[in-house]
GROMACS .gro file of N, CA and C in nm:
model
  315
    1MET      N    1  -6.433  -1.177  -0.919
    1MET     CA    2  -6.330  -1.088  -0.963
    1MET      C    3  -6.246  -1.040  -0.845
    2THR      N    4  -6.313  -1.004  -0.735
    2THR     CA    5  -6.241  -0.959  -0.617
    2THR      C    6  -6.154  -1.069  -0.561
    3GLY      N    7  -6.204  -1.191  -0.561
    3GLY     CA    8  -6.128  -1.305  -0.511
    3GLY      C    9  -6.002  -1.328  -0.594
    4TYR      N   10  -6.017  -1.314  -0.726
    4TYR     CA   11  -5.902  -1.331  -0.815
    4TYR      C   12  -5.797  -1.223  -0.787
    5PHE      N   13  -5.842  -1.099  -0.771
    5PHE     CA   14  -5.751  -0.987  -0.744
    5PHE      C   15  -5.676  -1.008  -0.613
    6LEU      N   16  -5.745  -1.053  -0.509
    6LEU     CA   17  -5.682  -1.075  -0.379
    6LEU      C   18  -5.578  -1.187  -0.388
    7ARG      N   19  -5.612  -1.296  -0.459
    7ARG     CA   20  -5.517  -1.406  -0.475
    7ARG      C   21  -5.395  -1.362  -0.554
    8ALA      N   22  -5.416  -1.287  -0.660
    8ALA     CA   23  -5.304  -1.240  -0.742
    8ALA      C   24  -5.214  -1.146  -0.661
    9THR      N   25  -5.274  -1.060  -0.581
    9THR     CA   26  -5.197  -0.968  -0.498
    9THR      C   27  -5.119  -1.044  -0.392
   10ALA      N   28  -5.183  -1.143  -0.331
   10ALA     CA   29  -5.116  -1.223  -0.228
   10ALA      C   30  -5.000  -1.302  -0.287
   11LEU      N   31  -5.019  -1.361  -0.404
   11LEU     CA   32  -4.911  -1.437  -0.468
   11LEU      C   33  -4.795  -1.345  -0.507
   12THR      N   34  -4.826  -1.228  -0.558
   12THR     CA   35  -4.721  -1.132  -0.593
   12THR      C   36  -4.643  -1.091  -0.468
   13PHE      N   37  -4.714  -1.065  -0.362
   13PHE     CA   38  -4.653  -1.026  -0.235
   13PHE      C   39  -4.559  -1.137  -0.185
   14LEU      N   40  -4.606  -1.261  -0.185
   14LEU     CA   41  -4.525  -1.374  -0.140
   14LEU      C   42  -4.405  -1.397  -0.231
   15PHE      N   43  -4.424  -1.382  -0.360
   15PHE     CA   44  -4.315  -1.399  -0.455
   15PHE      C   45  -4.204  -1.297  -0.429
   16CYS      N   46  -4.242  -1.174  -0.405
   16CYS     CA   47  -4.141  -1.069  -0.378
   16CYS      C   48  -4.062  -1.100  -0.252
   17PHE      N   49  -4.128  -1.146  -0.148
   17PHE     CA   50  -4.057  -1.179  -0.024
   17PHE      C   51  -3.967  -1.300  -0.040
   18SER      N   52  -4.007  -1.396  -0.122
   18SER     CA   53  -3.921  -1.513  -0.141
   18SER      C   54  -3.795  -1.474  -0.216
   19LEU      N   55  -3.803  -1.382  -0.310
   19LEU     CA   56  -3.683  -1.335  -0.380
   19LEU      C   57  -3.591  -1.259  -0.285
   20ALA      N   58  -3.648  -1.178  -0.200
   20ALA     CA   59  -3.567  -1.102  -0.105
   20ALA      C   60  -3.497  -1.194  -0.006
   21ALA      N   61  -3.564  -1.302   0.033
   21ALA     CA   62  -3.504  -1.396   0.129
   21ALA      C   63  -3.390  -1.474   0.066
   22GLN      N   64  -3.395  -1.496  -0.065
   22GLN     CA   65  -3.292  -1.573  -0.133
   22GLN      C   66  -3.171  -1.488  -0.171
   23ALA      N   67  -3.185  -1.359  -0.172
   23ALA     CA   68  -3.075  -1.272  -0.213
   23ALA      C   69  -2.960  -1.284  -0.114
   24GLU      N   70  -2.838  -1.287  -0.166
   24GLU     CA   71  -2.720  -1.295  -0.080
   24GLU      C   72  -2.686  -1.156  -0.027
   25PRO      N   73  -2.630  -1.150   0.093
   25PRO     CA   74  -2.589  -1.020   0.144
   25PRO      C   75  -2.475  -0.967   0.058
   26PRO      N   76  -2.463  -0.836   0.046
   26PRO     CA   77  -2.356  -0.780  -0.037
   26PRO      C   78  -2.219  -0.815   0.018
   27ALA      N   79  -2.127  -0.841  -0.071
   27ALA     CA   80  -1.990  -0.871  -0.030
   27ALA      C   81  -1.925  -0.744   0.021
   28PRO      N   82  -1.835  -0.755   0.119
   28PRO     CA   83  -1.768  -0.635   0.169
   28PRO      C   84  -1.684  -0.574   0.058
   29SER      N   85  -1.686  -0.443   0.054
   29SER     CA   86  -1.611  -0.374  -0.051
   29SER      C   87  -1.462  -0.380  -0.023
   30PRO      N   88  -1.380  -0.387  -0.128
   30PRO     CA   89  -1.236  -0.390  -0.107
   30PRO      C   90  -1.187  -0.265  -0.036
   31GLY      N   91  -1.260  -0.154  -0.052
   31GLY     CA   92  -1.218  -0.031   0.014
   31GLY      C   93  -1.211  -0.045   0.164
   32GLY      N   94  -1.302  -0.121   0.224
   32GLY     CA   95  -1.299  -0.141   0.368
   32GLY      C   96  -1.177  -0.217   0.412
   33VAL      N   97  -1.138  -0.313   0.334
   33VAL     CA   98  -1.020  -0.393   0.366
   33VAL      C   99  -0.896  -0.308   0.357
   34ILE      N  100  -0.888  -0.226   0.254
   34ILE     CA  101  -0.772  -0.140   0.236
   34ILE      C  102  -0.761  -0.042   0.353
   35ALA      N  103  -0.874   0.013   0.393
   35ALA     CA  104  -0.871   0.106   0.505
   35ALA      C  105  -0.821   0.037   0.631
   36THR      N  106  -0.863  -0.085   0.651
   36THR     CA  107  -0.817  -0.160   0.767
   36THR      C  108  -0.667  -0.184   0.759
   37GLU      N  109  -0.618  -0.221   0.640
   37GLU     CA  110  -0.475  -0.246   0.626
   37GLU      C  111  -0.395  -0.118   0.648
   38GLN      N  112  -0.450  -0.005   0.604
   38GLN     CA  113  -0.378   0.120   0.621
   38GLN      C  114  -0.369   0.160   0.767
   39ALA      N  115  -0.463   0.116   0.847
   39ALA     CA  116  -0.463   0.151   0.987
   39ALA      C  117  -0.363   0.067   1.066
   40SER      N  118  -0.313  -0.041   1.010
   40SER     CA  119  -0.221  -0.127   1.084
   40SER      C  120  -0.083  -0.063   1.094
   41MET      N  121  -0.012  -0.097   1.200
   41MET     CA  122   0.122  -0.042   1.223
   41MET      C  123   0.225  -0.121   1.143
   42ILE      N  124   0.329  -0.052   1.101
   42ILE     CA  125   0.438  -0.114   1.026
   42ILE      C  126   0.564  -0.105   1.112
   43ASP      N  127   0.620  -0.220   1.143
   43ASP     CA  128   0.741  -0.227   1.224
   43ASP      C  129   0.863  -0.214   1.134
   44LEU      N  130   0.940  -0.108   1.155
   44LEU     CA  131   1.060  -0.085   1.074
   44LEU      C  132   1.164  -0.195   1.092
   45ASN      N  133   1.159  -0.267   1.202
   45ASN     CA  134   1.259  -0.371   1.227
   45ASN      C  135   1.221  -0.508   1.173
   46SER      N  136   1.098  -0.524   1.124
   46SER     CA  137   1.061  -0.655   1.072
   46SER      C  138   0.999  -0.651   0.932
   47ALA      N  139   0.958  -0.535   0.886
   47ALA     CA  140   0.895  -0.527   0.753
   47ALA      C  141   0.997  -0.548   0.643
   48ASP      N  142   0.956  -0.623   0.541
   48ASP     CA  143   1.045  -0.642   0.427
   48ASP      C  144   1.027  -0.527   0.327
   49ALA      N  145   1.112  -0.524   0.226
   49ALA     CA  146   1.111  -0.413   0.130
   49ALA      C  147   0.978  -0.404   0.056
   50ASP      N  148   0.920  -0.517   0.021
   50ASP     CA  149   0.791  -0.516  -0.051
   50ASP      C  150   0.682  -0.452   0.034
   51THR      N  151   0.678  -0.486   0.161
   51THR     CA  152   0.578  -0.429   0.251
   51THR      C  153   0.599  -0.279   0.267
   52LEU      N  154   0.722  -0.237   0.287
   52LEU     CA  155   0.751  -0.095   0.302
   52LEU      C  156   0.710  -0.017   0.178
   53ALA      N  157   0.743  -0.069   0.060
   53ALA     CA  158   0.710   0.000  -0.064
   53ALA      C  159   0.559   0.007  -0.086
   54ARG      N  160   0.489  -0.098  -0.048
   54ARG     CA  161   0.344  -0.104  -0.069
   54ARG      C  162   0.268  -0.018   0.030
   55GLU      N  163   0.313  -0.013   0.154
   55GLU     CA  164   0.235   0.049   0.261
   55GLU      C  165   0.271   0.193   0.294
   56LEU      N  166   0.391   0.235   0.262
   56LEU     CA  167   0.434   0.369   0.303
   56LEU      C  168   0.416   0.469   0.190
   57SER      N  169   0.363   0.583   0.223
   57SER     CA  170   0.343   0.690   0.127
   57SER      C  171   0.477   0.753   0.090
   58GLY      N  172   0.504   0.765  -0.039
   58GLY     CA  173   0.628   0.827  -0.086
   58GLY      C  174   0.748   0.735  -0.086
   59VAL      N  175   0.726   0.608  -0.056
   59VAL     CA  176   0.836   0.510  -0.053
   59VAL      C  177   0.811   0.407  -0.162
   60GLY      N  178   0.902   0.406  -0.260
   60GLY     CA  179   0.894   0.307  -0.366
   60GLY      C  180   0.992   0.194  -0.339
   61ALA      N  181   1.018   0.116  -0.440
   61ALA     CA  182   1.104  -0.002  -0.426
   61ALA      C  183   1.246   0.037  -0.384
   62ASN      N  184   1.302   0.143  -0.443
   62ASN     CA  185   1.440   0.182  -0.412
   62ASN      C  186   1.455   0.232  -0.269
   63LYS      N  187   1.364   0.317  -0.224
   63LYS     CA  188   1.372   0.367  -0.086
   63LYS      C  189   1.344   0.256   0.014
   64ALA      N  190   1.253   0.168  -0.019
   64ALA     CA  191   1.225   0.055   0.070
   64ALA      C  192   1.349  -0.034   0.083
   65ARG      N  193   1.417  -0.057  -0.027
   65ARG     CA  194   1.540  -0.138  -0.024
   65ARG      C  195   1.647  -0.065   0.059
   66ALA      N  196   1.654   0.068   0.048
   66ALA     CA  197   1.750   0.146   0.127
   66ALA      C  198   1.721   0.134   0.276
   67ILE      N  199   1.594   0.130   0.314
   67ILE     CA  200   1.557   0.114   0.456
   67ILE      C  201   1.604  -0.022   0.507
   68VAL      N  202   1.579  -0.126   0.431
   68VAL     CA  203   1.620  -0.261   0.471
   68VAL      C  204   1.772  -0.271   0.475
   69ASP      N  205   1.840  -0.213   0.376
   69ASP     CA  206   1.987  -0.215   0.374
   69ASP      C  207   2.045  -0.142   0.496
   70TYR      N  208   1.986  -0.028   0.531
   70TYR     CA  209   2.030   0.047   0.649
   70TYR      C  210   2.014  -0.039   0.774
   71ARG      N  211   1.900  -0.103   0.787
   71ARG     CA  212   1.873  -0.187   0.904
   71ARG      C  213   1.973  -0.303   0.913
   72GLU      N  214   2.005  -0.363   0.799
   72GLU     CA  215   2.100  -0.474   0.798
   72GLU      C  216   2.242  -0.427   0.830
   73ALA      N  217   2.277  -0.305   0.790
   73ALA     CA  218   2.412  -0.252   0.814
   73ALA      C  219   2.430  -0.197   0.955
   74HIS      N  220   2.324  -0.138   1.012
   74HIS     CA  221   2.335  -0.067   1.140
   74HIS      C  222   2.262  -0.134   1.255
   75GLY      N  223   2.195  -0.242   1.229
   75GLY     CA  224   2.117  -0.308   1.333
   75GLY      C  225   1.976  -0.251   1.340
   76PRO      N  226   1.896  -0.301   1.432
   76PRO     CA  227   1.756  -0.258   1.441
   76PRO      C  228   1.743  -0.108   1.467
   77PHE      N  229   1.636  -0.051   1.414
   77PHE     CA  230   1.605   0.089   1.442
   77PHE      C  231   1.573   0.102   1.590
   78THR      N  232   1.620   0.209   1.652
   78THR     CA  233   1.589   0.233   1.793
   78THR      C  234   1.474   0.332   1.809
   79SER      N  235   1.444   0.407   1.703
   79SER     CA  236   1.331   0.499   1.705
   79SER      C  237   1.284   0.521   1.562
   80VAL      N  238   1.163   0.568   1.548
   80VAL     CA  239   1.108   0.598   1.416
   80VAL      C  240   1.187   0.713   1.353
   81ASP      N  241   1.232   0.809   1.434
   81ASP     CA  242   1.307   0.923   1.383
   81ASP      C  243   1.440   0.882   1.319
   82GLU      N  244   1.493   0.767   1.355
   82GLU     CA  245   1.617   0.718   1.295
   82GLU      C  246   1.600   0.693   1.145
   83LEU      N  247   1.478   0.682   1.101
   83LEU     CA  248   1.451   0.664   0.958
   83LEU      C  249   1.509   0.779   0.876
   84LEU      N  250   1.524   0.896   0.938
   84LEU     CA  251   1.582   1.011   0.868
   84LEU      C  252   1.728   0.988   0.830
   85GLU      N  253   1.793   0.892   0.891
   85GLU     CA  254   1.933   0.861   0.859
   85GLU      C  255   1.945   0.783   0.727
   86VAL      N  256   1.835   0.729   0.679
   86VAL     CA  257   1.836   0.651   0.555
   86VAL      C  258   1.839   0.747   0.437
   87LYS      N  259   1.932   0.722   0.344
   87LYS     CA  260   1.945   0.807   0.226
   87LYS      C  261   1.815   0.803   0.146
   88GLY      N  262   1.764   0.921   0.113
   88GLY     CA  263   1.641   0.933   0.035
   88GLY      C  264   1.516   0.951   0.119
   89ILE      N  265   1.528   0.937   0.250
   89ILE     CA  266   1.412   0.956   0.338
   89ILE      C  267   1.427   1.090   0.407
   90GLY      N  268   1.336   1.180   0.376
   90GLY     CA  269   1.340   1.313   0.435
   90GLY      C  270   1.227   1.333   0.535
   91ALA      N  271   1.223   1.454   0.589
   91ALA     CA  272   1.124   1.487   0.691
   91ALA      C  273   0.981   1.473   0.638
   92SER      N  274   0.958   1.509   0.512
   92SER     CA  275   0.821   1.502   0.460
   92SER      C  276   0.771   1.358   0.451
   93ILE      N  277   0.857   1.265   0.411
   93ILE     CA  278   0.817   1.124   0.406
   93ILE      C  279   0.792   1.072   0.547
   94LEU      N  280   0.879   1.109   0.640
   94LEU     CA  281   0.860   1.066   0.778
   94LEU      C  282   0.729   1.120   0.834
   95GLU      N  283   0.700   1.248   0.811
   95GLU     CA  284   0.577   1.308   0.862
   95GLU      C  285   0.452   1.239   0.806
   96ARG      N  286   0.455   1.204   0.678
   96ARG     CA  287   0.340   1.138   0.617
   96ARG      C  288   0.313   0.999   0.675
   97ASN      N  289   0.417   0.935   0.726
   97ASN     CA  290   0.405   0.795   0.766
   97ASN      C  291   0.424   0.768   0.915
   98GLU      N  292   0.469   0.866   0.992
   98GLU     CA  293   0.513   0.838   1.129
   98GLU      C  294   0.404   0.782   1.220
   99LYS      N  295   0.278   0.813   1.195
   99LYS     CA  296   0.171   0.762   1.281
   99LYS      C  297   0.147   0.613   1.259
  100ARG      N  298   0.196   0.560   1.148
  100ARG     CA  299   0.178   0.418   1.118
  100ARG      C  300   0.304   0.337   1.143
  101LEU      N  301   0.412   0.403   1.181
  101LEU     CA  302   0.540   0.335   1.199
  101LEU      C  303   0.567   0.305   1.346
  102THR      N  304   0.633   0.195   1.369
  102THR     CA  305   0.675   0.158   1.503
  102THR      C  306   0.806   0.083   1.494
  103VAL      N  307   0.875   0.074   1.605
  103VAL     CA  308   0.997  -0.008   1.612
  103VAL      C  309   0.985  -0.098   1.734
  104THR      N  310   1.019  -0.224   1.716
  104THR     CA  311   1.023  -0.317   1.828
  104THR      C  312   1.165  -0.366   1.843
  105PRO      N  313   1.206  -0.392   1.965
  105PRO     CA  314   1.344  -0.436   1.987
  105PRO      C  315   1.373  -0.571   1.923
   0.00000   0.00000   0.00000
């Protein structure tokens, strides 16, 4: 009886470890990817309207299009603060996004 119990316990123990070894590691959560994307810088001189609308807080399709139109009419942005010259972009939108914005020549 004791021999049977030891064998059954050993088989159960081995079976549990074999299942654990076969289990796949958990897939990375989408939240981690989003956080990484949010940490990336957005260049006002190269971002398209879709990117601006998707990545900037308080900026939808119309404001994003206005940013691109301003850039096409006036040339590249020389500073992030120049974004205030775009119709519909106020200080609160700039403050929410300025740490993620950059301009390259």
